[in-house]
Coordinates of C-alpha atoms in Angstrom, one line a residue:
Chain A
M92 CA 0.0 0.0 0.0
G93 CA 1.2 3.5 -0.9
I94 CA 2.5 6.2 1.2
E95 CA -0.7 8.2 0.8
F96 CA -2.8 5.4 2.3
W97 CA -0.5 5.2 5.3
T98 CA -0.5 9.0 5.7
L99 CA -4.3 8.9 5.8
V100 CA -4.3 6.1 8.4
I101 CA -1.9 8.1 10.6
S102 CA -3.8 11.3 10.1
V103 CA -7.2 9.8 11.0
A104 CA -5.8 7.8 14.0
T105 CA -4.1 11.0 15.3
G106 CA -7.2 13.2 14.8
L107 CA -9.5 10.6 16.4
M108 CA -7.2 9.9 19.4
C109 CA -6.6 13.6 20.1
S110 CA -10.2 14.6 19.8
L111 CA -11.2 11.9 22.3
V112 CA -8.5 12.8 24.8
G113 CA -9.4 16.4 24.6
V114 CA -13.0 16.0 25.7
L115 CA -12.2 15.3 29.3
L116 CA -9.5 18.1 29.3
V117 CA -12.0 20.6 28.0
A118 CA -14.7 19.4 30.4
N119 CA -12.3 19.7 33.3
R120 CA -11.1 23.2 32.3
E121 CA -7.6 22.0 31.9
A122 CA -7.2 22.4 28.2
L123 CA -3.8 24.0 28.6
V124 CA -2.5 20.8 30.2
S125 CA -2.2 19.5 26.7
E126 CA -0.1 22.5 25.8
G127 CA 2.1 21.8 28.8
L128 CA 2.4 18.1 28.1
S129 CA 3.2 18.5 24.5
H130 CA 6.3 20.5 25.5
A131 CA 7.2 18.8 28.8
V132 CA 7.6 15.4 27.2
L133 CA 10.7 16.6 25.3
P134 CA 13.4 16.0 27.9
G135 CA 12.0 12.4 28.2
I136 CA 12.4 11.8 24.5
I137 CA 15.9 13.3 24.3
L138 CA 17.1 11.5 27.4
A139 CA 15.9 8.1 26.1
F140 CA 17.5 8.8 22.8
I141 CA 20.8 9.8 24.3
V142 CA 20.9 6.6 26.3
L143 CA 19.5 4.2 23.6
R144 CA 20.6 5.9 20.4
D145 CA 17.6 4.4 18.8
R146 CA 14.9 6.7 17.6
S147 CA 12.3 3.9 17.0
S148 CA 12.5 2.3 20.4
P149 CA 9.2 2.2 22.2
L150 CA 11.1 3.2 25.4
L151 CA 11.2 6.7 23.9
I152 CA 7.4 7.0 24.3
L153 CA 7.5 5.6 27.8
S154 CA 10.3 7.9 28.9
A155 CA 8.4 10.8 27.4
G156 CA 5.2 9.8 29.1
A157 CA 7.2 9.7 32.4
A158 CA 8.4 13.3 31.7
G159 CA 4.8 14.3 31.1
L160 CA 3.7 12.7 34.4
L161 CA 6.6 14.5 36.1
M162 CA 5.2 17.8 34.8
V163 CA 1.7 16.9 36.2
V164 CA 3.1 16.1 39.6
L165 CA 5.3 19.2 39.8
V166 CA 2.5 21.5 38.7
A167 CA 0.2 20.0 41.3
A168 CA 2.8 20.2 44.0
L169 CA 3.6 23.8 43.2
A170 CA 0.0 24.8 43.1
R171 CA -0.6 23.1 46.5
T172 CA 1.8 25.4 48.2
R173 CA -0.7 28.2 47.3
L174 CA 2.2 30.5 46.7
V175 CA 1.7 30.2 42.9
K176 CA -1.7 30.0 41.2
D177 CA -2.7 26.9 39.2
D178 CA -2.2 28.4 35.7
A179 CA 1.0 30.1 36.7
S180 CA 2.5 26.9 38.1
L181 CA 1.7 25.2 34.7
G182 CA 3.4 28.2 33.0
V183 CA 6.5 27.9 35.2
V184 CA 6.9 24.1 35.0
F185 CA 6.3 23.1 31.4
P186 CA 8.6 25.7 29.7
A187 CA 11.3 24.8 32.3
L188 CA 11.1 21.1 31.3
F189 CA 10.9 22.0 27.6
S190 CA 14.0 24.2 27.8
I191 CA 15.9 21.4 29.5
G192 CA 15.0 19.2 26.6
I193 CA 16.1 21.9 24.1
V194 CA 19.4 22.3 25.8
M195 CA 20.0 18.6 25.9
A196 CA 19.0 18.3 22.2
S197 CA 21.2 21.2 21.1
T198 CA 24.3 20.0 23.0
E199 CA 24.1 16.3 22.6
L200 CA 22.3 15.8 19.3
G201 CA 23.4 18.7 17.1
N202 CA 23.8 16.4 14.1
T203 CA 20.7 14.3 14.4
H204 CA 17.2 15.0 13.1
F205 CA 16.0 16.3 16.5
H206 CA 16.0 19.8 15.2
A207 CA 13.9 22.4 16.9
H208 CA 11.6 22.9 14.0
C209 CA 10.8 19.1 13.9
I210 CA 9.9 19.3 17.5
I211 CA 7.6 22.2 16.9
D212 CA 6.2 21.3 13.5
G213 CA 6.2 17.5 13.6
N214 CA 6.8 15.6 10.5
L215 CA 3.9 13.7 9.2
A216 CA 5.2 13.9 5.6
L217 CA 8.2 11.9 6.5
T218 CA 6.8 9.5 9.1
P219 CA 5.6 6.9 6.5
L220 CA 9.2 6.5 5.5
D221 CA 10.0 5.0 9.0
R222 CA 9.2 1.4 8.2
L223 CA 8.3 -1.5 10.5
V224 CA 10.4 -4.3 9.2
I225 CA 10.2 -7.7 11.0
G226 CA 12.2 -10.6 9.7
G227 CA 12.8 -8.9 6.4
T228 CA 9.1 -8.2 5.7
D229 CA 7.9 -4.6 5.4
F230 CA 4.6 -4.2 7.4
G231 CA 4.3 -0.5 6.6
P232 CA 5.2 2.6 8.5
R233 CA 6.0 2.1 12.2
P234 CA 4.2 5.3 13.3
A235 CA 1.0 4.0 11.9
Y236 CA 1.2 1.1 14.3
I237 CA 2.1 3.3 17.2
M238 CA -0.8 5.7 16.5
V239 CA -3.4 3.0 16.0
G240 CA -2.1 1.2 19.1
M241 CA -2.3 4.4 21.2
L242 CA -5.7 5.1 19.8
L243 CA -6.8 1.7 21.0
V244 CA -5.3 2.4 24.5
V245 CA -7.1 5.7 24.7
V246 CA -10.5 4.2 23.6
A247 CA -10.1 1.3 26.0
F248 CA -9.2 3.5 28.9
I249 CA -12.1 5.8 28.4
A250 CA -14.6 3.0 27.7
V251 CA -13.6 1.1 30.8
F252 CA -13.4 4.0 33.2
F253 CA -16.1 6.2 31.6
K254 CA -18.4 6.5 34.6
E255 CA -15.5 6.9 37.0
L256 CA -13.8 9.6 34.8
K257 CA -17.1 11.5 34.5
L258 CA -17.6 11.5 38.3
M259 CA -13.9 12.4 38.9
V260 CA -14.1 15.5 36.7
F261 CA -17.6 16.7 37.8
D262 CA -17.4 16.1 41.6
P263 CA -14.1 14.7 42.9
L264 CA -15.4 15.0 46.4
L265 CA -18.2 12.6 45.8
A266 CA -15.9 10.3 43.8
G267 CA -13.7 10.1 46.8
R268 CA -16.6 9.5 49.3
L269 CA -17.9 6.7 47.1
G270 CA -14.5 5.0 47.0
F271 CA -13.4 5.8 43.4
R272 CA -9.9 7.1 44.2
P273 CA -10.2 10.3 42.1
A274 CA -6.6 11.4 42.7
L275 CA -5.2 8.1 41.6
L276 CA -7.5 8.0 38.6
H277 CA -6.6 11.5 37.6
V278 CA -2.9 10.7 37.6
A279 CA -3.5 7.5 35.6
W280 CA -5.6 9.4 33.1
L281 CA -3.0 12.1 32.7
G282 CA -0.5 9.3 32.2
V283 CA -2.6 8.2 29.3
V284 CA -2.9 11.8 28.1
S285 CA 0.9 12.2 28.1
L286 CA 1.4 8.9 26.2
A287 CA -1.2 10.1 23.7
T288 CA 0.5 13.5 23.4
V289 CA 4.0 12.1 22.9
S290 CA 2.8 9.7 20.2
A291 CA 0.9 12.4 18.4
F292 CA 3.8 14.8 18.9
E293 CA 6.1 13.0 16.5
V294 CA 3.4 13.2 13.9
A295 CA 1.9 16.6 14.4
G296 CA 4.4 18.6 16.4
S297 CA 3.9 20.2 19.7
I298 CA 1.6 23.1 18.7
L299 CA -0.7 21.2 16.4
V300 CA -1.2 18.5 19.0
V301 CA -2.9 21.2 21.1
A302 CA -5.0 22.2 18.1
L303 CA -6.1 18.6 17.5
M304 CA -6.8 18.0 21.2
I305 CA -8.7 21.1 22.1
T306 CA -10.5 22.4 19.0
P307 CA -12.8 19.5 18.2
P308 CA -13.9 19.1 21.8
A309 CA -14.4 22.8 22.1
A310 CA -16.7 22.7 19.1
A311 CA -18.5 19.5 20.4
Y312 CA -19.1 21.3 23.7
L313 CA -21.2 23.9 21.9
L314 CA -23.3 21.1 20.3
C315 CA -23.9 18.6 23.1
D316 CA -25.6 18.4 26.4
D317 CA -23.8 15.5 27.9
L318 CA -20.3 13.9 28.1
K319 CA -21.0 10.8 26.0
R320 CA -22.5 12.7 23.1
M321 CA -19.7 15.2 23.4
M322 CA -17.2 12.3 22.9
V323 CA -19.0 11.0 19.8
V324 CA -19.4 14.5 18.2
S325 CA -15.8 15.4 19.0
A326 CA -14.5 12.1 17.5
A327 CA -16.5 12.8 14.4
L328 CA -15.2 16.3 14.1
G329 CA -11.6 15.0 14.7
V330 CA -12.0 12.4 11.9
L331 CA -13.6 15.0 9.6
S332 CA -10.7 17.4 10.2
A333 CA -8.1 14.6 9.6
V334 CA -9.7 13.5 6.3
L335 CA -10.3 17.0 4.9
G336 CA -6.9 18.1 6.1
F337 CA -5.3 15.1 4.4
Y338 CA -6.9 15.9 1.0
L339 CA -6.2 19.6 1.4
G340 CA -2.6 18.8 2.0
L341 CA -2.5 16.5 -1.0
A342 CA -4.0 19.3 -3.2
L343 CA -1.5 21.8 -1.9
D344 CA 1.3 19.3 -2.0
I345 CA 2.2 20.0 1.7
A346 CA 2.3 17.8 4.9
P347 CA -1.2 17.2 6.2
T348 CA -0.8 18.3 9.8
G349 CA -1.1 22.0 9.1
P350 CA -4.2 21.6 7.0
M351 CA -5.7 19.2 9.6
S352 CA -5.5 21.9 12.3
S353 CA -6.6 24.6 10.0
V354 CA -9.7 22.6 9.0
A355 CA -10.3 21.8 12.7
G356 CA -10.2 25.6 13.4
F357 CA -12.5 26.3 10.5
V358 CA -15.0 23.7 11.7
F359 CA -14.9 25.2 15.2
L360 CA -15.6 28.7 13.7
V361 CA -18.6 27.4 11.8
V362 CA -19.9 25.6 14.9
L363 CA -19.4 28.7 17.0
L364 CA -21.6 30.6 14.6
V365 CA -24.3 28.1 13.8
A366 CA -24.6 25.8 16.9
P367 CA -28.4 25.5 17.4
K368 CA -28.6 26.4 21.1
R369 CA -25.2 27.9 22.1
G370 CA -24.0 29.4 18.8
L371 CA -23.4 33.1 18.3
L372 CA -26.2 33.4 15.8
A373 CA -28.7 31.5 17.9
R374 CA -27.8 33.7 20.9
A375 CA -28.1 36.9 18.9
S376 CA -31.5 35.9 17.5
R377 CA -32.7 34.8 20.9
R378 CA -31.7 38.2 22.3
R379 CA -33.3 40.0 19.4
I380 CA -36.6 38.3 20.0
Q381 CA -36.4 39.0 23.7
R382 CA -35.7 42.7 23.1
R383 CA -38.6 42.8 20.7
D384 CA -41.0 41.3 23.2
L385 CA -39.8 43.7 25.8
R386 CA -40.4 46.7 23.6
D387 CA -43.9 45.5 22.7
R388 CA -44.7 45.2 26.4
V389 CA -43.4 48.7 27.1
L390 CA -45.4 50.0 24.2
L391 CA -48.6 48.4 25.5
L392 CA -47.9 50.0 28.9
Q393 CA -47.8 53.5 27.2
L394 CA -51.1 52.8 25.5
A395 CA -52.9 51.6 28.7
G396 CA -56.0 53.7 29.6
A397 CA -56.8 56.4 27.1
G398 CA -54.3 55.3 24.4
A399 CA -51.8 57.7 22.8
D400 CA -51.0 59.5 19.6
R401 CA -47.7 59.3 17.6
A402 CA -46.3 62.5 19.1
Y403 CA -46.9 61.2 22.7
L404 CA -45.2 57.9 21.9
E405 CA -42.2 59.6 20.3
A406 CA -41.9 61.8 23.3
H407 CA -42.1 59.0 25.8
L408 CA -40.2 56.2 24.0
P409 CA -36.5 57.2 23.2
W410 CA -36.4 54.7 20.3
E411 CA -35.8 55.1 16.6
P412 CA -39.1 56.2 15.0
T413 CA -39.0 53.1 12.8
A414 CA -38.7 51.0 16.0
I415 CA -42.0 52.6 17.3
S416 CA -43.7 51.9 13.9
R417 CA -42.5 48.3 13.9
A418 CA -43.7 47.7 17.5
L419 CA -47.1 49.3 16.6
D420 CA -47.3 47.0 13.5
R421 CA -46.5 43.9 15.5
T422 CA -49.0 44.6 18.3
V423 CA -51.8 45.6 15.8
R424 CA -51.2 42.4 13.9
A425 CA -51.4 40.4 17.1
G426 CA -54.7 42.0 17.9
L427 CA -53.5 43.8 21.0
V428 CA -53.7 47.3 19.7
V429 CA -56.1 49.1 17.3
E430 CA -55.6 52.3 15.4
Q431 CA -58.4 54.9 15.8
G432 CA -57.9 58.0 13.7
T433 CA -54.6 59.5 14.8
R434 CA -54.5 57.5 18.1
W435 CA -53.8 54.0 19.1
R436 CA -55.4 52.2 22.0
L437 CA -55.5 48.8 23.5
T438 CA -58.0 46.1 22.6
D439 CA -59.5 44.0 25.4
M440 CA -56.8 41.4 24.7
G441 CA -54.1 44.1 24.9
D442 CA -55.6 45.3 28.2
A443 CA -55.6 41.8 29.6
R444 CA -52.0 41.5 28.6
V445 CA -50.9 44.6 30.4
R446 CA -52.6 43.5 33.5
S447 CA -50.7 40.2 33.6
P448 CA -47.1 41.3 33.9
G449 CA -44.4 38.9 32.9
S450 CA -46.4 37.4 30.0
R451 CA -45.1 38.1 26.6
A452 CA -46.6 40.6 24.2
Chain B
M65 CA -39.4 5.2 72.3
T66 CA -37.6 2.0 71.5
R67 CA -34.8 4.1 70.0
A68 CA -33.5 5.0 73.4
S69 CA -31.2 1.9 73.5
A70 CA -30.1 2.4 69.8
P71 CA -26.8 4.2 69.2
P72 CA -27.1 7.8 68.0
A73 CA -26.9 8.4 64.3
L74 CA -23.8 10.5 64.9
R75 CA -21.5 10.8 67.8
I76 CA -18.5 13.1 67.7
D77 CA -15.9 12.9 70.5
G78 CA -13.2 15.4 71.1
L79 CA -12.8 16.3 67.5
T80 CA -10.1 18.9 66.8
V81 CA -9.3 20.0 63.2
A82 CA -6.7 22.4 62.0
Y83 CA -5.7 23.8 58.7
E84 CA -1.9 23.9 58.8
S85 CA -1.3 25.3 62.3
D86 CA -4.6 27.1 62.6
P87 CA -7.2 25.2 64.7
V88 CA -10.6 25.5 63.1
L89 CA -12.5 23.2 65.4
W90 CA -11.5 22.7 69.0
D91 CA -12.5 19.7 71.1
I92 CA -16.0 19.2 69.5
D93 CA -18.5 16.8 71.3
L94 CA -21.7 16.3 69.5
E95 CA -24.5 13.7 69.6
L96 CA -27.3 13.5 67.1
P97 CA -30.1 11.0 67.9
A98 CA -31.4 8.9 65.0
G99 CA -34.5 10.2 63.3
C100 CA -33.9 13.9 64.1
I101 CA -33.1 16.9 62.0
M102 CA -30.3 19.0 63.5
G103 CA -29.3 22.5 62.4
V104 CA -25.7 23.6 62.8
V105 CA -25.5 27.4 63.2
G106 CA -22.7 29.8 64.0
P107 CA -21.0 33.0 62.7
N108 CA -19.0 33.0 59.5
G109 CA -15.7 31.2 60.0
A110 CA -17.1 29.2 62.9
G111 CA -16.1 26.0 61.2
K112 CA -19.5 24.7 60.2
S113 CA -18.5 23.4 56.8
T114 CA -15.3 22.0 58.3
L115 CA -17.3 20.1 60.8
L116 CA -19.2 18.4 58.0
L117 CA -16.1 17.7 56.0
S118 CA -14.2 16.2 58.8
T119 CA -17.2 14.2 60.0
L120 CA -17.3 12.7 56.5
G121 CA -13.6 11.8 56.7
L122 CA -12.7 14.3 54.0
L123 CA -10.5 16.3 56.3
P124 CA -8.3 14.3 58.6
P125 CA -8.7 15.5 62.2
L126 CA -5.9 16.2 64.6
A127 CA -7.7 14.4 67.4
G128 CA -11.1 12.9 68.1
R129 CA -13.4 10.1 67.0
V130 CA -16.5 10.0 64.8
E131 CA -19.0 7.2 65.1
V132 CA -22.0 6.8 62.8
F133 CA -24.8 4.5 64.0
G134 CA -22.3 3.2 66.6
Q135 CA -19.6 2.2 64.2
P136 CA -16.5 3.9 62.8
L137 CA -17.3 5.9 59.7
E138 CA -15.3 3.7 57.3
R139 CA -17.6 0.8 58.0
V140 CA -20.8 2.6 57.4
R141 CA -19.7 5.1 54.7
H142 CA -22.5 4.0 52.4
R143 CA -25.1 4.9 55.0
V144 CA -24.0 8.6 54.9
A145 CA -24.8 11.0 52.0
Y146 CA -23.5 14.5 51.7
V147 CA -25.1 17.4 49.9
P148 CA -22.2 19.9 49.2
Q149 CA -22.6 23.6 48.7
R150 CA -24.0 24.3 45.3
R151 CA -20.9 26.2 44.1
S152 CA -18.6 23.3 44.9
V153 CA -19.0 21.9 41.3
D154 CA -18.7 23.4 37.8
W155 CA -22.3 23.7 36.5
D156 CA -21.0 24.2 33.0
F157 CA -19.9 20.6 32.9
P158 CA -21.5 18.7 30.0
A159 CA -24.1 16.7 31.8
T160 CA -27.9 16.4 32.0
V161 CA -29.9 16.5 35.2
M162 CA -30.4 12.7 34.9
D163 CA -26.6 12.2 34.6
V164 CA -26.0 14.1 37.9
V165 CA -28.7 12.3 39.9
L166 CA -27.5 8.9 38.6
M167 CA -24.1 9.7 40.1
G168 CA -25.7 9.0 43.5
T169 CA -26.1 5.3 42.5
Y170 CA -22.4 4.9 41.5
G171 CA -21.4 3.9 45.0
R172 CA -23.6 0.9 45.0
L173 CA -22.6 0.0 41.5
G174 CA -18.9 0.0 42.3
W175 CA -16.2 0.1 39.6
F176 CA -17.0 -0.5 36.0
R177 CA -20.7 -1.3 36.3
R178 CA -22.9 1.3 34.5
P179 CA -26.3 2.5 35.7
G180 CA -29.1 0.7 34.0
K181 CA -32.9 0.7 34.0
T182 CA -33.2 0.1 37.8
Q183 CA -31.0 3.1 38.6
R184 CA -32.7 5.3 36.0
A185 CA -36.1 4.5 37.6
E186 CA -34.7 5.3 41.1
A187 CA -33.3 8.6 39.8
M188 CA -36.7 9.4 38.2
A189 CA -38.4 8.8 41.5
A190 CA -36.0 11.1 43.3
L191 CA -36.6 13.8 40.6
E192 CA -40.3 13.4 41.2
L193 CA -39.7 14.1 44.9
V194 CA -37.9 17.3 44.2
E195 CA -40.4 18.2 41.4
M196 CA -37.8 18.2 38.6
V197 CA -39.0 15.3 36.4
E198 CA -39.6 17.7 33.5
Q199 CA -36.0 18.8 33.5
A200 CA -34.6 15.3 33.6
D201 CA -32.9 15.8 30.1
S202 CA -32.0 19.4 30.6
Q203 CA -28.4 20.5 30.6
I204 CA -27.3 21.4 34.1
S205 CA -26.0 24.8 33.0
E206 CA -29.6 25.9 32.2
L207 CA -30.8 25.4 35.8
S208 CA -31.6 28.1 38.4
G209 CA -29.8 28.0 41.7
G210 CA -32.8 26.4 43.4
Q211 CA -33.0 23.7 40.8
Q212 CA -29.4 22.9 41.1
Q213 CA -29.9 22.6 44.9
R214 CA -32.8 20.2 44.3
I215 CA -30.9 17.9 42.0
F216 CA -28.1 17.7 44.6
L217 CA -30.8 16.6 47.0
A218 CA -32.2 14.1 44.5
R219 CA -28.6 12.8 44.1
A220 CA -28.4 12.3 47.8
F221 CA -31.7 10.5 48.0
V222 CA -30.7 7.8 45.5
Q223 CA -27.8 7.0 47.7
H224 CA -30.3 5.5 50.1
A225 CA -28.4 6.9 53.0
D226 CA -29.7 6.9 56.6
L227 CA -27.8 10.0 57.6
L228 CA -27.8 13.0 55.3
M229 CA -25.4 15.9 55.8
M230 CA -26.1 19.2 54.0
D231 CA -24.1 22.3 53.6
E232 CA -26.3 25.4 53.4
P233 CA -29.0 23.7 51.2
F234 CA -31.0 27.0 51.3
A235 CA -28.2 29.3 50.0
G236 CA -29.3 31.2 46.9
V237 CA -32.7 29.5 46.9
D238 CA -36.0 31.5 46.6
A239 CA -38.4 31.4 49.5
K240 CA -40.9 29.1 47.8
T241 CA -38.2 26.5 47.0
E242 CA -36.8 26.8 50.5
R243 CA -40.2 25.9 51.9
A244 CA -40.5 22.9 49.5
I245 CA -37.1 21.7 50.5
V246 CA -37.9 22.0 54.2
R247 CA -41.1 19.9 53.7
L248 CA -39.0 17.3 51.9
L249 CA -36.5 17.2 54.7
H250 CA -39.2 16.9 57.3
G251 CA -40.7 14.0 55.3
L252 CA -37.4 12.2 55.3
R253 CA -37.1 12.7 59.1
D254 CA -40.6 11.3 59.5
E255 CA -39.4 8.2 57.5
G256 CA -36.7 7.7 60.1
K257 CA -33.8 9.3 58.4
T258 CA -31.4 11.6 60.3
L259 CA -30.3 14.9 58.9
L260 CA -27.5 17.3 59.8
V261 CA -27.9 20.7 58.1
V262 CA -25.5 23.6 58.1
H263 CA -27.8 26.7 58.3
H264 CA -27.3 30.4 58.6
D265 CA -30.7 31.9 59.2
L266 CA -31.3 32.0 63.0
A267 CA -35.0 33.1 62.5
T268 CA -36.0 29.8 61.0
V269 CA -34.1 27.5 63.5
P270 CA -37.1 26.6 65.7
E271 CA -39.4 26.0 62.7
Y272 CA -37.0 23.8 60.8
F273 CA -35.1 21.8 63.3
D274 CA -35.6 19.5 66.3
Q275 CA -32.0 19.7 67.4
V276 CA -29.5 22.5 67.2
A277 CA -25.7 22.8 67.5
L278 CA -24.4 26.3 68.2
L279 CA -20.8 26.4 66.9
N280 CA -18.1 28.9 67.1
R281 CA -14.9 26.8 66.7
K282 CA -16.1 25.1 69.9
I283 CA -19.6 23.7 70.6
V284 CA -21.3 26.4 72.7
A285 CA -24.4 24.2 73.1
C286 CA -26.0 21.2 71.5
G287 CA -29.3 19.5 72.0
P288 CA -33.1 19.9 71.5
V289 CA -34.0 23.3 70.1
G290 CA -36.4 24.2 73.0
R291 CA -33.8 23.8 75.6
T292 CA -30.7 24.7 73.7
F293 CA -31.6 27.6 71.4
T294 CA -31.6 30.3 74.1
D295 CA -30.6 34.0 74.2
A296 CA -27.7 33.2 76.4
H297 CA -26.3 30.5 74.1
V298 CA -26.8 32.5 70.9
E299 CA -25.1 35.5 72.6
R300 CA -22.1 33.3 73.5
T301 CA -22.0 31.9 70.0
Y302 CA -22.2 35.2 68.1
G303 CA -20.3 37.4 70.6
G304 CA -23.1 39.2 72.2
S305 CA -24.7 41.3 69.4
V306 CA -27.3 38.8 68.3
R307 CA -30.4 37.6 70.1
V308 CA -32.7 34.8 69.4
P309 CA -35.1 36.3 67.0
V310 CA -38.8 36.1 67.4
P311 CA -40.0 33.3 65.2
R312 CA -41.9 34.3 62.1
A313 CA -45.6 34.5 62.3

């Protein structure tokens, strides 16, 4: 099978895995942990490489995962002193670990392919060239197996611990009282997140991992009412971004990771605008309707009793004249107001409406 | 009453709790007979919430013992439910009302088992009690403060606990909802449940509770409302400026 096929497999596996992992991060308001992890794993990778001198060893991923967990533990310990706020302690710890990794890479590995731009950009275009060869047979690119394997680990972890993870994020106090060991589960979960991050890191680079982990869940959050549906929708958006990004990359003749993240960002933007309940457009139209109802009620109030003429209304309602006309049109059409010569007054129905405050015009 | 020989629902003996080196609760003794509803009142910073948390084993004490129905807490953990303050969780979390109430059944389910039909029926029954059936599928971020409080109550009900501890269940709740909740709590007591409620409105103490604990880092007085909730005790708890208010007509 060709390089394109394998690149597509890797893209979809990466997009799917990241979009699943990110749901719990977004729901737990710790989205930037992915940012931290995607950098803090570096010293783990470099250290393992210096020791082993083998870029394809699975120990690299474990060592990187350990560096990620180290970050999590340090951030939590620093925050617990209450001398540094949560977000600031993340901001202190992960760049520190990342910079240690950069120093190690620059001094020890100047001549290898661990260049800074590879760390930041990832290298999906080249990963299919890294083959898995066992006993002389070429089984395809090694990263494809790693990504699909990691995807299965993530899916299995979430499927097995779904109920426990949900409770841990929403109400850790109750989780603890019911015996579900939330602190331990959180560390185990972040361990899985760091393994996922480091395996995606090689493919997508440290910045785009964050895009793939946070953007689809953030869009899914605007579309869904519960965690399970958010997982499904986020996964779908992750796969969509991966596939569209792949073909966009193909068309532009560039590596697919950039297009994948751009597509994910574009999808988010569309969802932000048109999400049925929580989108910007839905919110704007809801507010417009509310404002209109409010104006109609205020107008009815002005007309209560003897009614009023146009001049009176314009003097008492500091609105655009067209807004007054529109409110009159609406209330006349609704049978709440009648026009009599130059004056408007309430119908019986309009009168009843004024007497029951709170109801809508 | 045949209960006289039964152990109290809650007995606290010499409980002292400190944050770092700052003692928040000092040598607390408290006894809550089974089948009663007790209010815990005291000024801000008196340690009311701390008392609940340490009684629940969520804050390790420096000294003291807690017994629930005559046994150490660890052995009867499942007989105790806790209704935390409303703002202790993130209401923007993606969950429906049903999801949150079902969490009360997780303890009985244990690891890995998911709630099924039985649990959903229980949750529905609890939602009926708190008059929230229509909102079962609503997203929790759409709820008012009173509704949030009521689903926390429903979540505690499905735990089938015999002792319920509540931290300010009336905070941020309108008067009508408050009365509905009180009726509910009295109904639970009449079924034989025991309730411990952190409360801040002195005016409603005689109406809401059978027992009262006046707390200001130490227990000033503790016992049946009629005997315990006196001017002298309230003065000692609040430092002299507050008197027992005349109960509302």
